[in-house]
Amino acid sequence: MALDIEHLLTTSDPTAIDSLFHEACRLRDEAYGRKVFMRGLIEISNHCKNDCLYCGIRRSNTCHRYRLTKEQILDCCRQGHALGFRTFVLQGGEDGWMTDEVLCDIVSTIRREYPDCAITLSLGERGKESFRRLREAGADRYLLRHETADSDHYSRLHPAEMSFDHRMQCLHDLRELGYQVGCGFMVGSPFQTIETLKKDIAFIADFRPEMVGIGPFIPADGTPFEHEKAGSVELTLRLLAIIRITLPHVLLPATSALGTMHPKGRELAIRAGANVVMPNLSPQDTRALYSIYNNKLSTGSEAAESAADIRARMKAIGMDVPVDRGDFLTHNL
């Protein structure tokens, strides 16, 4: 299916939009069947050295900081495994306390105790040797949103000490080290245009990540962008479908940001071609503290305790949620 991306992002023709979603779902089902894979999200720290202009846990923001202990993280894994999760996603800010030694100990222990599970890290930029050590400790996947494939746009979203080139180098280092790699961006971030979105799709098509995480931009209190307009759910859904058609075998989450902006955001994403959900396994008393944007969902259907509810909601739209690692299907390529 040849894609006129600009047309698909701007058209008001319902037939064209329906065809886009239909083709995305057809390709997803052809690759994976009617399956949605669950990942258990564990938000291990809201400390961050960076000052990204959009993020609620940026270093300049005044907020209650926390970091989980190894024992707390392992307890999250125990609860998640019992609930049927077979991928754990350790996510956090760029916290200097979380050294290679600390993280490798946590990762290797999870690997030893849960050999049937995949371990995904989403901990920001690190050096290549750090990525190597974490890979050797047992990490399978790494999520690092590129945020934008336009260097000028990147500089308008981040402080001067952060580098577009370094972000891209990190992604290539992760690929070279054998990770399954995820990238992604915010839809509707300040200064984003149709042209920058076209660059994002071109980058994704060229880099061919195993995972792509996108969600609507949601302002965060206390940030320079706190009064900016939130991104569009509809545009996010169209971009999900475009990404699925561009990379039919990609693992594509229905992100919490969509659920925050729309009560049926998760279902809408699945109907646009997504095939991953990431309920929250973090301790109840820290979930609200990982406030990367306003009103982030962490209870109800976003919570891991509602795994049965998520399965029921997916079944209601004709999807199955297996107890499965949900690996990228390289053998189909």
Coordinates of C-alpha atoms in Angstrom, one line a residue:
M1 CA 0.0 0.0 0.0
A2 CA 1.7 3.2 -1.2
L3 CA 1.2 5.9 1.4
D4 CA 0.7 9.6 0.8
I5 CA 1.5 10.5 4.4
E6 CA 0.6 14.1 4.1
H7 CA -2.8 13.3 2.7
L8 CA -3.5 10.6 5.3
L9 CA -2.6 13.0 8.1
T10 CA -4.7 15.9 6.8
T11 CA -7.7 14.3 5.0
S12 CA -11.2 14.5 6.3
D13 CA -12.4 11.7 4.0
P14 CA -13.9 9.0 6.3
T15 CA -13.5 6.4 3.6
A16 CA -9.7 7.0 3.4
I17 CA -9.3 7.0 7.2
D18 CA -11.3 3.7 7.5
S19 CA -9.2 2.1 4.7
L20 CA -6.0 3.2 6.5
F21 CA -7.1 1.5 9.8
H22 CA -8.4 -1.6 8.0
E23 CA -5.1 -2.1 6.2
A24 CA -3.1 -1.6 9.4
C25 CA -5.2 -4.2 11.3
R26 CA -5.0 -6.6 8.3
L27 CA -1.2 -6.4 8.3
R28 CA -1.0 -6.8 12.1
D29 CA -3.2 -9.8 12.1
E30 CA -1.3 -11.4 9.2
A31 CA 1.9 -11.0 11.2
Y32 CA 0.8 -11.8 14.7
G33 CA -2.8 -13.0 14.6
R34 CA -5.4 -11.3 16.7
K35 CA -3.1 -11.0 19.7
V36 CA -2.4 -8.2 22.1
F37 CA 0.8 -8.6 24.2
M38 CA 0.9 -7.3 27.8
R39 CA 4.0 -5.8 29.3
G40 CA 4.3 -5.0 33.0
L41 CA 5.6 -1.4 33.5
I42 CA 7.8 -0.8 36.5
E43 CA 8.7 2.9 37.0
I44 CA 11.9 2.5 39.0
S45 CA 12.9 6.2 39.6
N46 CA 11.6 9.7 38.9
H47 CA 15.0 11.3 39.5
C48 CA 16.4 12.7 36.2
K49 CA 19.5 14.7 35.4
N50 CA 17.9 16.1 32.3
D51 CA 15.8 19.2 31.8
C52 CA 13.7 18.4 28.8
L53 CA 11.2 21.2 28.3
Y54 CA 8.1 18.9 28.1
C55 CA 8.7 16.5 31.0
G56 CA 7.1 16.7 34.4
I57 CA 10.1 15.0 36.1
R58 CA 12.7 17.3 34.6
R59 CA 15.4 18.2 37.1
S60 CA 14.1 21.8 37.4
N61 CA 10.6 20.7 38.5
T62 CA 9.8 20.6 42.2
C63 CA 8.3 17.2 42.8
H64 CA 8.5 14.4 45.4
R65 CA 11.3 12.2 44.2
Y66 CA 11.6 8.5 44.7
R67 CA 13.5 5.5 43.5
L68 CA 12.6 1.8 44.0
T69 CA 14.9 -0.6 45.8
K70 CA 15.9 -3.9 44.3
E71 CA 13.5 -5.7 46.6
Q72 CA 10.6 -3.5 45.5
I73 CA 11.4 -4.1 41.9
L74 CA 11.6 -7.8 42.4
D75 CA 8.3 -7.7 44.3
C76 CA 6.7 -6.0 41.3
C77 CA 8.0 -8.8 39.1
R78 CA 6.7 -11.5 41.4
Q79 CA 3.2 -9.9 41.4
G80 CA 3.4 -9.4 37.6
H81 CA 4.5 -13.0 36.9
A82 CA 1.6 -14.3 39.0
L83 CA -0.8 -12.1 36.9
G84 CA 0.5 -13.6 33.6
F85 CA 3.0 -10.9 32.6
R86 CA 6.0 -12.3 30.7
T87 CA 7.7 -9.0 29.9
F88 CA 8.9 -6.5 32.5
V89 CA 9.6 -3.0 31.4
L90 CA 11.9 -1.1 33.8
Q91 CA 11.4 2.6 33.1
G92 CA 12.9 5.7 34.8
G93 CA 14.6 9.0 34.4
E94 CA 18.3 9.4 33.9
D95 CA 19.1 8.8 37.5
G96 CA 22.8 8.9 38.3
W97 CA 22.3 6.7 41.4
M98 CA 21.2 3.9 39.1
T99 CA 24.8 2.9 38.1
D100 CA 25.7 0.0 35.9
E101 CA 26.6 -2.0 39.0
V102 CA 23.2 -1.3 40.5
L103 CA 21.2 -2.0 37.3
C104 CA 23.2 -5.0 36.2
D105 CA 22.5 -6.6 39.6
I106 CA 18.8 -6.0 39.3
V107 CA 18.6 -7.2 35.7
S108 CA 20.7 -10.3 36.3
T109 CA 18.5 -11.2 39.3
I110 CA 15.3 -10.8 37.2
R111 CA 16.9 -12.9 34.5
R112 CA 17.8 -15.6 36.9
E113 CA 14.5 -15.7 38.7
Y114 CA 12.3 -15.3 35.6
P115 CA 14.0 -17.1 32.8
D116 CA 10.7 -17.3 30.8
C117 CA 10.4 -13.5 30.8
A118 CA 11.7 -10.7 28.6
I119 CA 13.4 -7.7 30.2
T120 CA 13.0 -4.3 28.6
L121 CA 14.8 -1.2 29.8
S122 CA 13.7 2.4 29.2
L123 CA 16.2 4.4 31.1
G124 CA 17.3 7.1 28.7
E125 CA 20.7 7.7 27.1
R126 CA 23.7 5.8 28.4
G127 CA 27.2 5.1 27.0
K128 CA 27.7 2.2 24.7
E129 CA 29.7 0.3 27.4
S130 CA 26.8 0.7 29.8
F131 CA 24.4 -0.7 27.2
R132 CA 26.8 -3.6 26.6
R133 CA 26.9 -4.4 30.3
L134 CA 23.2 -4.3 30.7
R135 CA 22.8 -6.5 27.6
E136 CA 25.2 -9.1 29.1
A137 CA 23.4 -9.0 32.4
G138 CA 20.2 -10.2 30.6
A139 CA 18.3 -7.2 29.1
D140 CA 16.6 -8.1 25.9
R141 CA 15.0 -4.9 24.7
Y142 CA 15.6 -1.1 25.1
L143 CA 13.1 1.6 24.5
L144 CA 14.5 5.1 23.7
R145 CA 12.2 7.5 22.1
H146 CA 14.0 9.6 19.5
E147 CA 11.4 12.3 20.1
T148 CA 11.8 13.8 16.6
A149 CA 13.9 13.0 13.6
D150 CA 14.4 16.7 12.8
S151 CA 17.5 18.1 14.6
D152 CA 16.2 21.7 14.7
H153 CA 12.9 20.5 16.2
Y154 CA 14.9 18.4 18.7
S155 CA 16.8 21.5 19.9
R156 CA 13.5 23.3 20.6
L157 CA 12.3 20.5 22.9
H158 CA 15.5 20.0 24.8
P159 CA 18.1 22.0 26.7
A160 CA 21.4 22.9 24.9
E161 CA 23.4 20.2 26.7
M162 CA 21.3 17.5 25.1
S163 CA 22.4 16.4 21.6
F164 CA 20.2 15.1 18.7
D165 CA 23.3 13.3 17.3
H166 CA 24.0 11.6 20.6
R167 CA 20.4 10.4 20.9
M168 CA 20.6 8.9 17.4
Q169 CA 24.0 7.3 18.2
C170 CA 22.5 5.6 21.3
L171 CA 19.8 4.0 19.1
H172 CA 22.5 2.7 16.6
D173 CA 24.6 1.4 19.5
L174 CA 21.7 -0.5 20.9
R175 CA 21.0 -2.1 17.6
E176 CA 24.7 -3.0 17.2
L177 CA 24.7 -4.7 20.6
G178 CA 21.8 -7.0 19.7
Y179 CA 18.9 -5.4 21.6
Q180 CA 15.4 -5.4 20.2
V181 CA 15.2 -1.6 19.9
G182 CA 12.3 0.7 20.4
C183 CA 12.1 4.4 19.3
G184 CA 9.1 6.8 19.1
F185 CA 7.9 10.4 19.5
M186 CA 5.1 12.6 20.9
V187 CA 2.3 13.5 18.6
G188 CA 1.5 17.2 18.7
S189 CA 4.6 18.3 20.6
P190 CA 5.3 22.1 20.4
F191 CA 6.7 23.2 17.0
Q192 CA 5.9 19.8 15.3
T193 CA 4.7 20.1 11.7
I194 CA 3.6 17.7 9.0
E195 CA 7.1 18.0 7.6
T196 CA 8.7 16.9 10.9
L197 CA 6.2 14.0 11.2
K198 CA 7.1 12.9 7.6
K199 CA 10.8 12.9 8.8
D200 CA 9.8 10.7 11.7
I201 CA 8.1 8.2 9.5
A202 CA 11.1 8.2 7.1
F203 CA 13.5 7.6 10.0
I204 CA 11.4 4.7 11.3
A205 CA 11.2 3.2 7.9
D206 CA 15.0 3.4 7.5
F207 CA 16.0 2.4 11.1
R208 CA 13.4 -0.5 11.2
P209 CA 13.0 -0.7 15.0
E210 CA 11.4 -3.7 16.6
M211 CA 9.1 -1.4 18.6
V212 CA 7.7 2.1 18.2
G213 CA 6.0 4.0 21.0
I214 CA 4.0 7.1 20.2
G215 CA 1.3 9.0 22.1
P216 CA -0.2 12.4 22.1
F217 CA 1.8 15.2 23.8
I218 CA 0.2 16.1 27.1
P219 CA 1.4 19.2 28.9
A220 CA 3.1 18.8 32.4
D221 CA 2.7 21.4 35.1
G222 CA 5.8 23.4 35.9
T223 CA 7.4 22.9 32.5
P224 CA 8.0 25.5 29.9
F225 CA 5.3 23.8 27.8
E226 CA 2.7 23.6 30.5
H227 CA 0.3 25.9 28.7
E228 CA 0.8 24.4 25.2
K229 CA -2.1 22.6 23.5
A230 CA -2.2 18.8 23.9
G231 CA -1.7 16.5 20.9
S232 CA -4.6 15.0 18.9
V233 CA -5.9 11.5 19.6
E234 CA -7.1 11.3 16.0
L235 CA -3.7 12.2 14.6
T236 CA -2.0 9.7 16.9
L237 CA -4.3 6.9 15.7
R238 CA -3.6 7.7 12.0
L239 CA 0.2 7.7 12.8
L240 CA -0.1 4.3 14.5
A241 CA -1.7 2.9 11.4
I242 CA 0.9 4.5 9.1
I243 CA 3.7 3.0 11.2
R244 CA 2.0 -0.4 11.1
I245 CA 1.7 -0.3 7.4
T246 CA 5.3 0.9 7.1
L247 CA 6.6 -1.9 9.3
P248 CA 4.0 -4.7 9.4
H249 CA 5.9 -6.7 12.1
V250 CA 6.6 -3.9 14.5
L251 CA 5.5 -4.2 18.1
L252 CA 3.2 -1.1 18.6
P253 CA 1.9 -0.1 22.0
A254 CA -1.4 1.4 22.9
T255 CA 0.2 4.0 25.2
S256 CA -1.1 5.3 28.5
A257 CA -1.2 8.8 27.0
L258 CA -3.9 7.7 24.7
G259 CA -5.8 6.3 27.6
T260 CA -5.3 9.5 29.5
M261 CA -6.9 11.6 26.7
H262 CA -9.7 9.2 25.8
P263 CA -11.6 6.7 27.9
K264 CA -11.4 4.2 25.1
G265 CA -7.9 5.2 24.0
R266 CA -6.5 1.7 24.3
E267 CA -9.2 0.1 22.2
L268 CA -9.0 2.8 19.6
A269 CA -5.3 2.2 19.3
I270 CA -5.8 -1.5 18.8
R271 CA -8.3 -0.8 16.1
A272 CA -5.7 1.4 14.4
G273 CA -3.1 -1.4 14.3
A274 CA -1.5 -1.5 17.8
N275 CA -0.8 -4.8 19.5
V276 CA 0.9 -4.1 22.9
V277 CA -0.5 -2.8 26.2
M278 CA 1.6 -1.8 29.1
P279 CA -0.3 -1.8 32.4
N280 CA 1.4 -0.4 35.5
L281 CA 3.1 -2.8 37.9
S282 CA 4.8 -0.1 40.0
P283 CA 4.0 0.1 43.8
Q284 CA 0.7 1.9 44.4
D285 CA 2.3 4.7 46.4
T286 CA 4.7 5.7 43.7
R287 CA 2.6 5.6 40.6
A288 CA 1.2 9.1 40.9
L289 CA 4.8 10.4 41.5
Y290 CA 6.0 9.4 38.0
S291 CA 4.2 12.4 36.7
I292 CA 5.8 12.9 33.3
Y293 CA 2.6 14.6 32.1
N294 CA -0.6 15.8 33.8
N295 CA -3.3 13.3 34.9
K296 CA -1.3 10.2 33.8
L297 CA -3.4 7.1 34.3
S298 CA -2.0 4.7 36.9
T299 CA -5.1 3.1 38.3
G300 CA -8.2 1.5 36.8
S301 CA -7.6 -0.2 33.5
E302 CA -4.0 1.2 33.3
A303 CA -3.1 -0.8 36.5
A304 CA -1.6 -4.3 36.3
E305 CA -4.1 -5.5 39.0
S306 CA -6.8 -5.0 36.3
A307 CA -5.2 -7.6 34.0
A308 CA -8.4 -9.5 33.9
D309 CA -10.3 -6.4 32.9
I310 CA -7.8 -5.7 30.1
R311 CA -8.2 -9.2 28.8
A312 CA -12.0 -8.7 28.9
R313 CA -11.8 -5.4 27.1
M314 CA -9.6 -6.8 24.4
K315 CA -11.8 -9.9 24.0
A316 CA -14.8 -7.5 23.5
I317 CA -13.1 -6.1 20.4
G318 CA -12.1 -9.6 19.1
M319 CA -8.5 -9.7 20.4
D320 CA -6.8 -12.3 22.6
V321 CA -4.2 -11.5 25.3
P322 CA -2.0 -14.6 25.6
V323 CA 0.5 -15.3 28.5
D324 CA 3.4 -14.7 26.2
R325 CA 6.7 -12.7 26.0
G326 CA 5.4 -11.2 22.7
D327 CA 8.7 -11.2 20.9
F328 CA 9.3 -9.5 17.6
L329 CA 8.8 -12.1 14.9
T330 CA 12.0 -11.9 13.0
H331 CA 11.4 -15.3 11.3
N332 CA 8.5 -13.7 9.4
L333 CA 10.7 -11.2 7.7

